[in-house]
Amino acid sequence: REVNRVQRTLVEAWGLIRETFVDPTFNHQDWDMRLQQTMVEMFPLKSEDAAYGKISGMLSTLGDPFTKIISPKEYQSFRIGSDGSVQGVGVFINKEPSSGRLLVMDCIEGGPADRAGLHGGDELVEIDGKSVSGLDGEAAAQRLRGRVGTTVKVKVLDGTENERNGRIRQKEVQLSREVINLSPLSTAIISHRSDDGRECKTGYVRLAAFSQTAAAEMESAIKKMEDEGVQSYILDLRNNPGGLVKAGLDVAQMWLDGNETLVNTVDREGNVLPINMARGHSLTHDPLVVLVNEGSASASEILAGALHDNGRAILVGHRTFGKGKIQSVTELDDGSALFITVAKYLSPALHEIDQVGIQPDIQCTPEMLSLPRAPSLKEDDKATNLEMDSCIMVAEQALEIEKSKGSAS
């Protein structure tokens, strides 16, 4: 009975792919024949898990890692995360592109991982005794999430020890799972004196993910900083892996006026369709720098491209990840979910992003970190880390130049 149920899911997934997948050649294969082959392979199976494996195998032949199926349980976890809260241990994880290592980017202040002493720069090597080799950040995060009250054991390599003296210390901790309320936004005001003695204020806004609450929190933060006399802004998208594309477009409209193109999409027929400003009046016209790096992906690249190509922001940092594909998410009859790449996107100036990334105007790599990461979410550490971050220093210099141009004109 379980296998028969998954066979129905197979047909449902196959049909959605046929109608919407971005590549109408299905990676140069006979998609009808692929369904028949997979169905035949599924007949002798005895378990639901094995049957789901056959669907995943069929999807893998499309040659697109972002087109995938996830179980009902995983889908519930995904939905919770997009809503701005999650049941887990309060840690952000990302895969270092150059080495494939899974690194802790940050810990939610007061959360289980923070209380256990994990911190940014630690390398995750095991979850519940199983190696994380070959997993991406999302797959590792799925293993860490779970029902409130349960525990998970993690093994990490201490990144701080490695930075200080070149030695690597291994530690193993048991973490309890809790409801984690995720605010994707962290802010600060950086004050300094100009050459003529005036106090200058720069608003620093770090956006860690594009959840459903991201745009509303961004709007509130900008308005508050405007009231406090901020004269320029740094928007930090480093290590922001993306999230909801609509949230990225909503944030872009807060910094732009008029009817600018935010992003261009390319459908399966090759048609280029611009997405223009639907509404919006810029909340501020103050100079803006956007920080990006190898961990800035998907919706982060849409936002960075929109602000850069429309002449609104200077980009500082490192070339972005290069994920220029747009997924639809469909809940199937059995509660599982199918992610399908339905289009790819180009920047407003029609620059390719997928597998290319966005090149910043000014290169900047903090010398003390192998992978640039955004400052800590913790209030006590924030001011210190901002002062130590060489990319923020470069951003401030770029803002001073922009402000002097404005004064001259």
CSV table of C-alpha atoms in Angstrom, one decimal:
chain,number,residue,atom,x,y,z
A,1,ARG,CA,0.0,0.0,0.0
A,2,GLU,CA,2.8,2.4,0.9
A,3,VAL,CA,4.6,1.9,-2.4
A,4,ASN,CA,1.3,2.3,-4.4
A,5,ARG,CA,0.8,5.7,-2.6
A,6,VAL,CA,4.2,6.8,-3.7
A,7,GLN,CA,3.6,5.7,-7.2
A,8,ARG,CA,0.7,8.1,-7.3
A,9,THR,CA,3.1,10.8,-6.1
A,10,LEU,CA,5.5,9.8,-8.8
A,11,VAL,CA,2.9,10.5,-11.5
A,12,GLU,CA,1.9,13.7,-9.9
A,13,ALA,CA,5.5,15.0,-9.7
A,14,TRP,CA,6.3,13.8,-13.3
A,15,GLY,CA,3.3,15.8,-14.6
A,16,LEU,CA,4.3,19.0,-12.8
A,17,ILE,CA,7.8,18.7,-14.2
A,18,ARG,CA,6.5,18.1,-17.7
A,19,GLU,CA,4.4,21.3,-17.5
A,20,THR,CA,6.7,23.7,-15.8
A,21,PHE,CA,10.4,22.7,-15.7
A,22,VAL,CA,12.6,25.4,-17.1
A,23,ASP,CA,14.3,23.0,-19.7
A,24,PRO,CA,11.7,21.7,-22.1
A,25,THR,CA,14.1,19.0,-23.3
A,26,PHE,CA,14.3,17.6,-19.8
A,27,ASN,CA,18.1,17.4,-20.0
A,28,HIS,CA,17.8,15.9,-23.5
A,29,GLN,CA,15.9,12.8,-22.5
A,30,ASP,CA,12.5,11.2,-23.2
A,31,TRP,CA,10.5,12.3,-20.1
A,32,ASP,CA,7.6,9.9,-20.9
A,33,MET,CA,10.0,7.0,-21.1
A,34,ARG,CA,11.7,8.1,-17.9
A,35,LEU,CA,8.3,7.8,-16.1
A,36,GLN,CA,7.7,4.2,-17.4
A,37,GLN,CA,11.2,3.1,-16.4
A,38,THR,CA,10.8,4.5,-12.9
A,39,MET,CA,7.4,3.0,-12.4
A,40,VAL,CA,8.8,-0.5,-13.4
A,41,GLU,CA,11.7,-0.1,-11.0
A,42,MET,CA,9.2,0.8,-8.2
A,43,PHE,CA,7.0,-2.3,-8.6
A,44,PRO,CA,9.1,-4.7,-6.6
A,45,LEU,CA,10.0,-2.3,-3.7
A,46,LYS,CA,8.8,-3.0,-0.2
A,47,SER,CA,9.1,0.3,1.6
A,48,GLU,CA,8.0,3.9,1.2
A,49,ASP,CA,11.5,5.3,1.7
A,50,ALA,CA,12.8,3.1,-1.2
A,51,ALA,CA,10.0,4.3,-3.4
A,52,TYR,CA,10.8,8.0,-2.6
A,53,GLY,CA,14.4,7.2,-3.5
A,54,LYS,CA,13.2,6.2,-7.0
A,55,ILE,CA,11.5,9.6,-7.4
A,56,SER,CA,14.6,11.4,-6.3
A,57,GLY,CA,16.6,9.3,-8.8
A,58,MET,CA,14.2,10.3,-11.6
A,59,LEU,CA,14.5,14.0,-10.7
A,60,SER,CA,18.3,13.8,-10.6
A,61,THR,CA,18.4,12.9,-14.3
A,62,LEU,CA,17.2,16.5,-15.0
A,63,GLY,CA,20.7,17.7,-14.1
A,64,ASP,CA,19.3,20.4,-11.8
A,65,PRO,CA,20.1,20.0,-8.1
A,66,PHE,CA,17.4,22.5,-7.1
A,67,THR,CA,14.6,20.4,-8.6
A,68,LYS,CA,13.9,17.9,-5.8
A,69,ILE,CA,11.2,16.3,-3.6
A,70,ILE,CA,11.1,16.5,0.2
A,71,SER,CA,9.1,14.3,2.6
A,72,PRO,CA,6.0,15.6,4.4
A,73,LYS,CA,8.0,16.0,7.6
A,74,GLU,CA,10.8,18.0,5.9
A,75,TYR,CA,8.2,20.2,4.2
A,76,GLN,CA,6.6,21.1,7.5
A,77,SER,CA,10.0,22.1,8.8
A,78,PHE,CA,10.6,24.2,5.6
A,79,ARG,CA,7.3,26.0,6.0
A,80,ILE,CA,8.0,26.8,9.7
A,81,GLY,CA,11.4,28.2,8.8
A,82,SER,CA,9.9,30.5,6.1
A,83,ASP,CA,7.3,31.8,8.6
A,84,GLY,CA,10.1,33.2,10.8
A,85,SER,CA,10.3,30.5,13.5
A,86,VAL,CA,11.7,27.0,13.6
A,87,GLN,CA,12.0,24.1,16.0
A,88,GLY,CA,15.8,23.5,16.3
A,89,VAL,CA,19.0,24.5,18.0
A,90,GLY,CA,19.4,28.1,16.9
A,91,VAL,CA,22.4,28.0,14.5
A,92,PHE,CA,23.0,29.3,11.0
A,93,ILE,CA,25.0,27.0,8.7
A,94,ASN,CA,26.5,27.5,5.3
A,95,LYS,CA,28.7,25.5,3.0
A,96,GLU,CA,32.1,27.1,2.1
A,97,PRO,CA,32.1,27.0,-1.7
A,98,SER,CA,35.9,26.5,-2.1
A,99,SER,CA,36.3,23.6,0.3
A,100,GLY,CA,32.8,22.1,0.8
A,101,ARG,CA,33.1,22.5,4.6
A,102,LEU,CA,30.0,23.2,6.6
A,103,LEU,CA,30.6,26.2,8.7
A,104,VAL,CA,28.7,27.7,11.6
A,105,MET,CA,27.9,31.3,10.4
A,106,ASP,CA,26.3,32.5,13.7
A,107,CYS,CA,24.2,31.4,16.7
A,108,ILE,CA,20.9,32.9,17.9
A,109,GLU,CA,21.7,34.7,21.1
A,110,GLY,CA,20.5,32.7,24.1
A,111,GLY,CA,19.6,29.7,21.9
A,112,PRO,CA,20.7,26.1,22.6
A,113,ALA,CA,23.8,26.3,20.3
A,114,ASP,CA,24.8,29.7,21.8
A,115,ARG,CA,24.5,28.3,25.4
A,116,ALA,CA,26.6,25.3,24.5
A,117,GLY,CA,29.5,27.5,23.3
A,118,LEU,CA,29.2,27.1,19.5
A,119,HIS,CA,30.2,30.2,17.5
A,120,GLY,CA,30.8,31.5,14.1
A,121,GLY,CA,33.8,29.8,12.3
A,122,ASP,CA,33.2,26.3,13.9
A,123,GLU,CA,33.2,23.5,11.3
A,124,LEU,CA,30.4,21.0,11.6
A,125,VAL,CA,31.7,17.5,11.1
A,126,GLU,CA,29.0,15.1,12.7
A,127,ILE,CA,25.4,15.1,13.6
A,128,ASP,CA,24.2,12.3,15.9
A,129,GLY,CA,27.4,10.3,15.1
A,130,LYS,CA,26.9,10.6,11.3
A,131,SER,CA,29.3,12.5,9.1
A,132,VAL,CA,28.0,15.5,7.3
A,133,SER,CA,30.3,15.0,4.4
A,134,GLY,CA,28.5,15.6,1.1
A,135,LEU,CA,25.6,17.5,2.8
A,136,ASP,CA,24.7,21.1,1.9
A,137,GLY,CA,23.7,23.6,4.5
A,138,GLU,CA,20.0,23.0,4.2
A,139,ALA,CA,20.3,19.2,4.5
A,140,ALA,CA,22.4,19.7,7.6
A,141,ALA,CA,19.9,22.1,9.0
A,142,GLN,CA,17.1,19.6,8.4
A,143,ARG,CA,19.0,17.0,10.6
A,144,LEU,CA,19.4,19.6,13.4
A,145,ARG,CA,15.7,20.5,13.4
A,146,GLY,CA,13.2,18.4,15.2
A,147,ARG,CA,10.5,18.2,17.8
A,148,VAL,CA,10.8,20.4,20.8
A,149,GLY,CA,12.2,18.6,23.8
A,150,THR,CA,14.3,16.1,21.8
A,151,THR,CA,18.1,16.4,21.7
A,152,VAL,CA,20.8,16.2,19.0
A,153,LYS,CA,24.5,15.6,19.4
A,154,VAL,CA,26.9,17.6,17.2
A,155,LYS,CA,30.7,17.4,16.7
A,156,VAL,CA,32.5,20.5,15.6
A,157,LEU,CA,36.1,21.7,15.0
A,158,ASP,CA,36.7,24.9,17.0
A,159,GLY,CA,37.2,27.7,14.6
A,160,THR,CA,38.4,30.2,17.2
A,161,GLU,CA,41.3,28.0,18.3
A,162,ASN,CA,42.3,27.5,14.7
A,163,GLU,CA,42.4,31.2,14.1
A,164,ARG,CA,44.4,32.0,17.3
A,165,ASN,CA,47.2,29.4,17.2
A,166,GLY,CA,46.7,27.2,14.1
A,167,ARG,CA,45.6,24.2,16.1
A,168,ILE,CA,42.3,22.6,15.7
A,169,ARG,CA,40.3,21.5,18.7
A,170,GLN,CA,37.4,19.1,18.4
A,171,LYS,CA,34.4,19.3,20.7
A,172,GLU,CA,31.2,17.4,21.0
A,173,VAL,CA,28.0,18.9,22.6
A,174,GLN,CA,24.4,17.7,23.1
A,175,LEU,CA,21.8,20.3,22.2
A,176,SER,CA,18.2,20.5,23.1
A,177,ARG,CA,15.7,21.5,20.4
A,178,GLU,CA,13.5,24.5,21.2
A,179,VAL,CA,11.2,26.9,19.3
A,180,ILE,CA,13.5,29.4,17.8
A,181,ASN,CA,12.1,32.8,16.8
A,182,LEU,CA,14.1,34.1,14.0
A,183,SER,CA,14.5,37.8,13.4
A,184,PRO,CA,16.4,38.0,10.1
A,185,LEU,CA,17.5,41.6,10.9
A,186,SER,CA,20.3,43.0,13.0
A,187,THR,CA,21.0,46.7,13.1
A,188,ALA,CA,23.5,49.2,14.6
A,189,ILE,CA,24.4,52.9,14.1
A,190,ILE,CA,28.0,53.6,13.5
A,191,SER,CA,29.0,57.1,14.6
A,192,HIS,CA,32.2,59.1,13.8
A,193,ARG,CA,33.4,62.7,13.5
A,194,SER,CA,34.0,64.2,10.1
A,195,ASP,CA,37.1,66.4,9.3
A,196,ASP,CA,35.1,69.5,10.3
A,197,GLY,CA,34.0,68.0,13.6
A,198,ARG,CA,30.4,67.1,12.6
A,199,GLU,CA,28.9,63.9,13.9
A,200,CYS,CA,28.2,61.5,11.1
A,201,LYS,CA,25.9,58.5,11.5
A,202,THR,CA,25.9,55.4,9.2
A,203,GLY,CA,23.1,52.9,9.6
A,204,TYR,CA,24.2,49.3,9.5
A,205,VAL,CA,21.6,46.7,8.6
A,206,ARG,CA,22.4,43.0,8.4
A,207,LEU,CA,19.8,40.8,6.7
A,208,ALA,CA,20.4,37.1,7.4
A,209,ALA,CA,17.6,35.6,5.3
A,210,PHE,CA,14.5,36.5,3.3
A,211,SER,CA,11.7,35.2,5.5
A,212,GLN,CA,8.1,36.4,5.5
A,213,THR,CA,9.0,39.0,8.1
A,214,ALA,CA,12.1,40.4,6.4
A,215,ALA,CA,10.5,43.2,4.4
A,216,ALA,CA,8.4,44.5,7.3
A,217,GLU,CA,11.3,44.5,9.7
A,218,MET,CA,13.5,46.2,7.1
A,219,GLU,CA,10.9,49.0,6.6
A,220,SER,CA,10.7,49.5,10.4
A,221,ALA,CA,14.5,49.6,10.8
A,222,ILE,CA,15.0,52.2,8.0
A,223,LYS,CA,12.2,54.5,9.3
A,224,LYS,CA,13.7,54.3,12.8
A,225,MET,CA,17.2,55.1,11.6
A,226,GLU,CA,15.9,58.0,9.5
A,227,ASP,CA,14.3,59.4,12.7
A,228,GLU,CA,17.6,59.1,14.4
A,229,GLY,CA,19.4,61.2,11.8
A,230,VAL,CA,21.3,58.5,9.9
A,231,GLN,CA,23.0,60.0,6.8
A,232,SER,CA,24.2,56.8,4.9
A,233,TYR,CA,23.6,53.1,5.0
A,234,ILE,CA,25.4,49.7,4.8
A,235,LEU,CA,23.2,46.8,3.9
A,236,ASP,CA,25.0,43.5,4.8
A,237,LEU,CA,23.9,40.5,2.7
A,238,ARG,CA,27.0,38.4,3.4
A,239,ASN,CA,26.2,34.7,3.9
A,240,ASN,CA,22.5,35.4,3.2
A,241,PRO,CA,21.5,32.2,1.3
A,242,GLY,CA,18.3,33.7,0.1
A,243,GLY,CA,14.7,32.5,0.9
A,244,LEU,CA,11.5,34.0,-0.4
A,245,VAL,CA,12.1,35.9,-3.7
A,246,LYS,CA,9.1,38.1,-3.1
A,247,ALA,CA,10.7,39.3,0.2
A,248,GLY,CA,13.8,40.3,-1.8
A,249,LEU,CA,11.7,42.2,-4.3
A,250,ASP,CA,9.8,44.0,-1.5
A,251,VAL,CA,13.0,45.0,0.2
A,252,ALA,CA,14.4,46.4,-3.1
A,253,GLN,CA,11.4,48.6,-3.6
A,254,MET,CA,12.1,50.4,-0.2
A,255,TRP,CA,15.4,51.7,-1.7
A,256,LEU,CA,14.2,52.6,-5.2
A,257,ASP,CA,11.8,55.1,-6.8
A,258,GLY,CA,9.9,55.1,-10.0
A,259,ASN,CA,9.3,52.1,-12.2
A,260,GLU,CA,12.7,50.5,-12.3
A,261,THR,CA,13.2,46.9,-13.4
A,262,LEU,CA,14.0,44.8,-10.3
A,263,VAL,CA,15.0,41.6,-12.1
A,264,ASN,CA,14.5,39.8,-15.4
A,265,THR,CA,13.2,36.3,-15.7
A,266,VAL,CA,13.8,33.9,-18.6
A,267,ASP,CA,11.1,31.3,-19.1
A,268,ARG,CA,11.4,27.8,-20.6
A,269,GLU,CA,10.8,29.2,-24.1
A,270,GLY,CA,13.7,31.7,-23.7
A,271,ASN,CA,11.4,34.7,-23.3
A,272,VAL,CA,12.9,37.5,-21.2
A,273,LEU,CA,10.2,39.0,-18.9
A,274,PRO,CA,11.1,42.1,-16.8
A,275,ILE,CA,9.6,42.4,-13.2
A,276,ASN,CA,9.2,46.2,-12.6
A,277,MET,CA,8.4,48.2,-9.5
A,278,ALA,CA,4.8,47.6,-8.6
A,279,ARG,CA,4.6,50.3,-6.0
A,280,GLY,CA,7.1,52.0,-3.9
A,281,HIS,CA,8.7,55.2,-2.9
A,282,SER,CA,12.2,55.1,-1.6
A,283,LEU,CA,12.2,55.4,2.2
A,284,THR,CA,15.6,57.2,1.9
A,285,HIS,CA,17.8,58.6,-0.8
A,286,ASP,CA,20.9,58.5,1.5
A,287,PRO,CA,24.1,56.8,0.0
A,288,LEU,CA,24.0,53.1,0.2
A,289,VAL,CA,26.7,50.3,0.2
A,290,VAL,CA,25.7,46.6,-0.1
A,291,LEU,CA,28.1,44.0,1.3
A,292,VAL,CA,28.2,40.6,-0.5
A,293,ASN,CA,30.3,37.5,-0.5
A,294,GLU,CA,30.4,33.9,-1.7
A,295,GLY,CA,27.6,33.0,0.6
A,296,SER,CA,25.2,35.6,-0.8
A,297,ALA,CA,22.8,33.7,-3.0
A,298,SER,CA,19.5,33.6,-4.8
A,299,ALA,CA,17.2,36.4,-3.4
A,300,SER,CA,20.4,38.2,-2.0
A,301,GLU,CA,21.7,38.3,-5.6
A,302,ILE,CA,18.3,39.6,-6.9
A,303,LEU,CA,18.4,42.4,-4.3
A,304,ALA,CA,22.1,43.2,-4.9
A,305,GLY,CA,21.6,43.3,-8.7
A,306,ALA,CA,18.5,45.5,-8.4
A,307,LEU,CA,20.2,48.1,-6.3
A,308,HIS,CA,23.4,48.0,-8.2
A,309,ASP,CA,22.1,48.0,-11.8
A,310,ASN,CA,19.7,50.8,-11.0
A,311,GLY,CA,22.6,53.0,-9.7
A,312,ARG,CA,21.3,53.0,-6.1
A,313,ALA,CA,24.1,51.1,-4.4
A,314,ILE,CA,27.8,50.4,-4.5
A,315,LEU,CA,28.7,46.7,-4.0
A,316,VAL,CA,31.6,45.8,-1.7
A,317,GLY,CA,33.0,42.4,-0.9
A,318,HIS,CA,33.4,39.2,-2.9
A,319,ARG,CA,31.8,37.7,-6.0
A,320,THR,CA,28.4,36.2,-5.0
A,321,PHE,CA,27.4,32.5,-5.1
A,322,GLY,CA,25.7,32.5,-8.5
A,323,LYS,CA,22.3,30.9,-8.0
A,324,GLY,CA,20.1,32.4,-10.7
A,325,LYS,CA,17.3,29.9,-10.7
A,326,ILE,CA,13.7,30.4,-9.5
A,327,GLN,CA,11.8,27.5,-7.9
A,328,SER,CA,8.1,26.9,-7.5
A,329,VAL,CA,7.1,24.9,-4.4
A,330,THR,CA,4.0,22.6,-4.7
A,331,GLU,CA,2.6,20.5,-1.9
A,332,LEU,CA,1.6,17.1,-3.3
A,333,ASP,CA,-1.3,15.0,-2.3
A,334,ASP,CA,0.7,12.9,0.2
A,335,GLY,CA,2.0,16.0,2.0
A,336,SER,CA,5.4,16.0,0.4
A,337,ALA,CA,6.6,19.0,-1.6
A,338,LEU,CA,8.1,19.3,-5.1
A,339,PHE,CA,10.6,22.1,-5.8
A,340,ILE,CA,10.8,22.8,-9.5
A,341,THR,CA,13.1,25.2,-11.3
A,342,VAL,CA,10.7,27.1,-13.5
A,343,ALA,CA,12.8,30.0,-14.7
A,344,LYS,CA,16.2,31.6,-14.4
A,345,TYR,CA,16.8,35.3,-13.7
A,346,LEU,CA,19.1,38.0,-15.0
A,347,SER,CA,20.0,41.2,-13.4
A,348,PRO,CA,18.2,44.4,-14.5
A,349,ALA,CA,21.1,45.1,-16.9
A,350,LEU,CA,20.6,41.6,-18.3
A,351,HIS,CA,23.8,40.2,-16.7
A,352,GLU,CA,23.9,36.4,-16.2
A,353,ILE,CA,23.9,35.4,-12.6
A,354,ASP,CA,23.5,31.6,-12.5
A,355,GLN,CA,26.9,29.9,-12.0
A,356,VAL,CA,28.5,33.3,-12.6
A,357,GLY,CA,27.5,35.5,-9.6
A,358,ILE,CA,27.7,39.2,-9.2
A,359,GLN,CA,31.1,40.9,-9.1
A,360,PRO,CA,31.3,43.8,-6.6
A,361,ASP,CA,32.5,47.3,-7.5
A,362,ILE,CA,35.1,47.1,-4.7
A,363,GLN,CA,36.9,43.9,-3.6
A,364,CYS,CA,37.2,43.3,0.1
A,365,THR,CA,38.2,40.2,2.1
A,366,PRO,CA,38.6,40.4,5.9
A,367,GLU,CA,42.2,39.1,6.5
A,368,MET,CA,41.4,37.2,9.7
A,369,LEU,CA,38.7,34.9,8.2
A,370,SER,CA,39.0,32.2,5.6
A,371,LEU,CA,35.3,32.8,4.7
A,372,PRO,CA,34.0,36.4,5.2
A,373,ARG,CA,31.0,36.4,7.5
A,374,ALA,CA,28.8,39.0,8.9
A,375,PRO,CA,29.2,40.4,12.4
A,376,SER,CA,27.7,38.6,15.4
A,377,LEU,CA,24.0,38.9,16.2
A,378,LYS,CA,24.9,39.4,19.8
A,379,GLU,CA,24.5,43.0,21.1
A,380,ASP,CA,27.6,42.9,23.3
A,381,ASP,CA,29.8,41.8,20.4
A,382,LYS,CA,28.3,43.9,17.7
A,383,ALA,CA,30.2,47.1,18.1
A,384,THR,CA,33.5,45.4,18.5
A,385,ASN,CA,33.0,43.2,15.4
A,386,LEU,CA,31.9,46.2,13.3
A,387,GLU,CA,35.0,48.0,14.2
A,388,MET,CA,37.2,45.0,13.4
A,389,ASP,CA,35.5,44.3,10.1
A,390,SER,CA,37.7,45.6,7.3
A,391,CYS,CA,34.9,45.4,4.7
A,392,ILE,CA,32.8,47.7,6.8
A,393,MET,CA,35.7,50.1,6.9
A,394,VAL,CA,36.0,50.0,3.1
A,395,ALA,CA,32.2,50.6,2.9
A,396,GLU,CA,32.5,53.6,5.1
A,397,GLN,CA,35.2,55.1,2.9
A,398,ALA,CA,33.0,54.5,-0.2
A,399,LEU,CA,30.1,56.2,1.5
A,400,GLU,CA,32.3,59.3,2.4
A,401,ILE,CA,33.2,59.6,-1.3
A,402,GLU,CA,29.6,59.4,-2.3
A,403,LYS,CA,28.6,62.0,0.3
A,404,SER,CA,31.3,64.3,-0.9
A,405,LYS,CA,30.1,64.0,-4.5
A,406,GLY,CA,26.6,64.9,-3.3
A,407,SER,CA,27.9,68.0,-1.5
A,408,ALA,CA,29.9,69.1,-4.6
A,409,SER,CA,26.8,68.8,-6.8
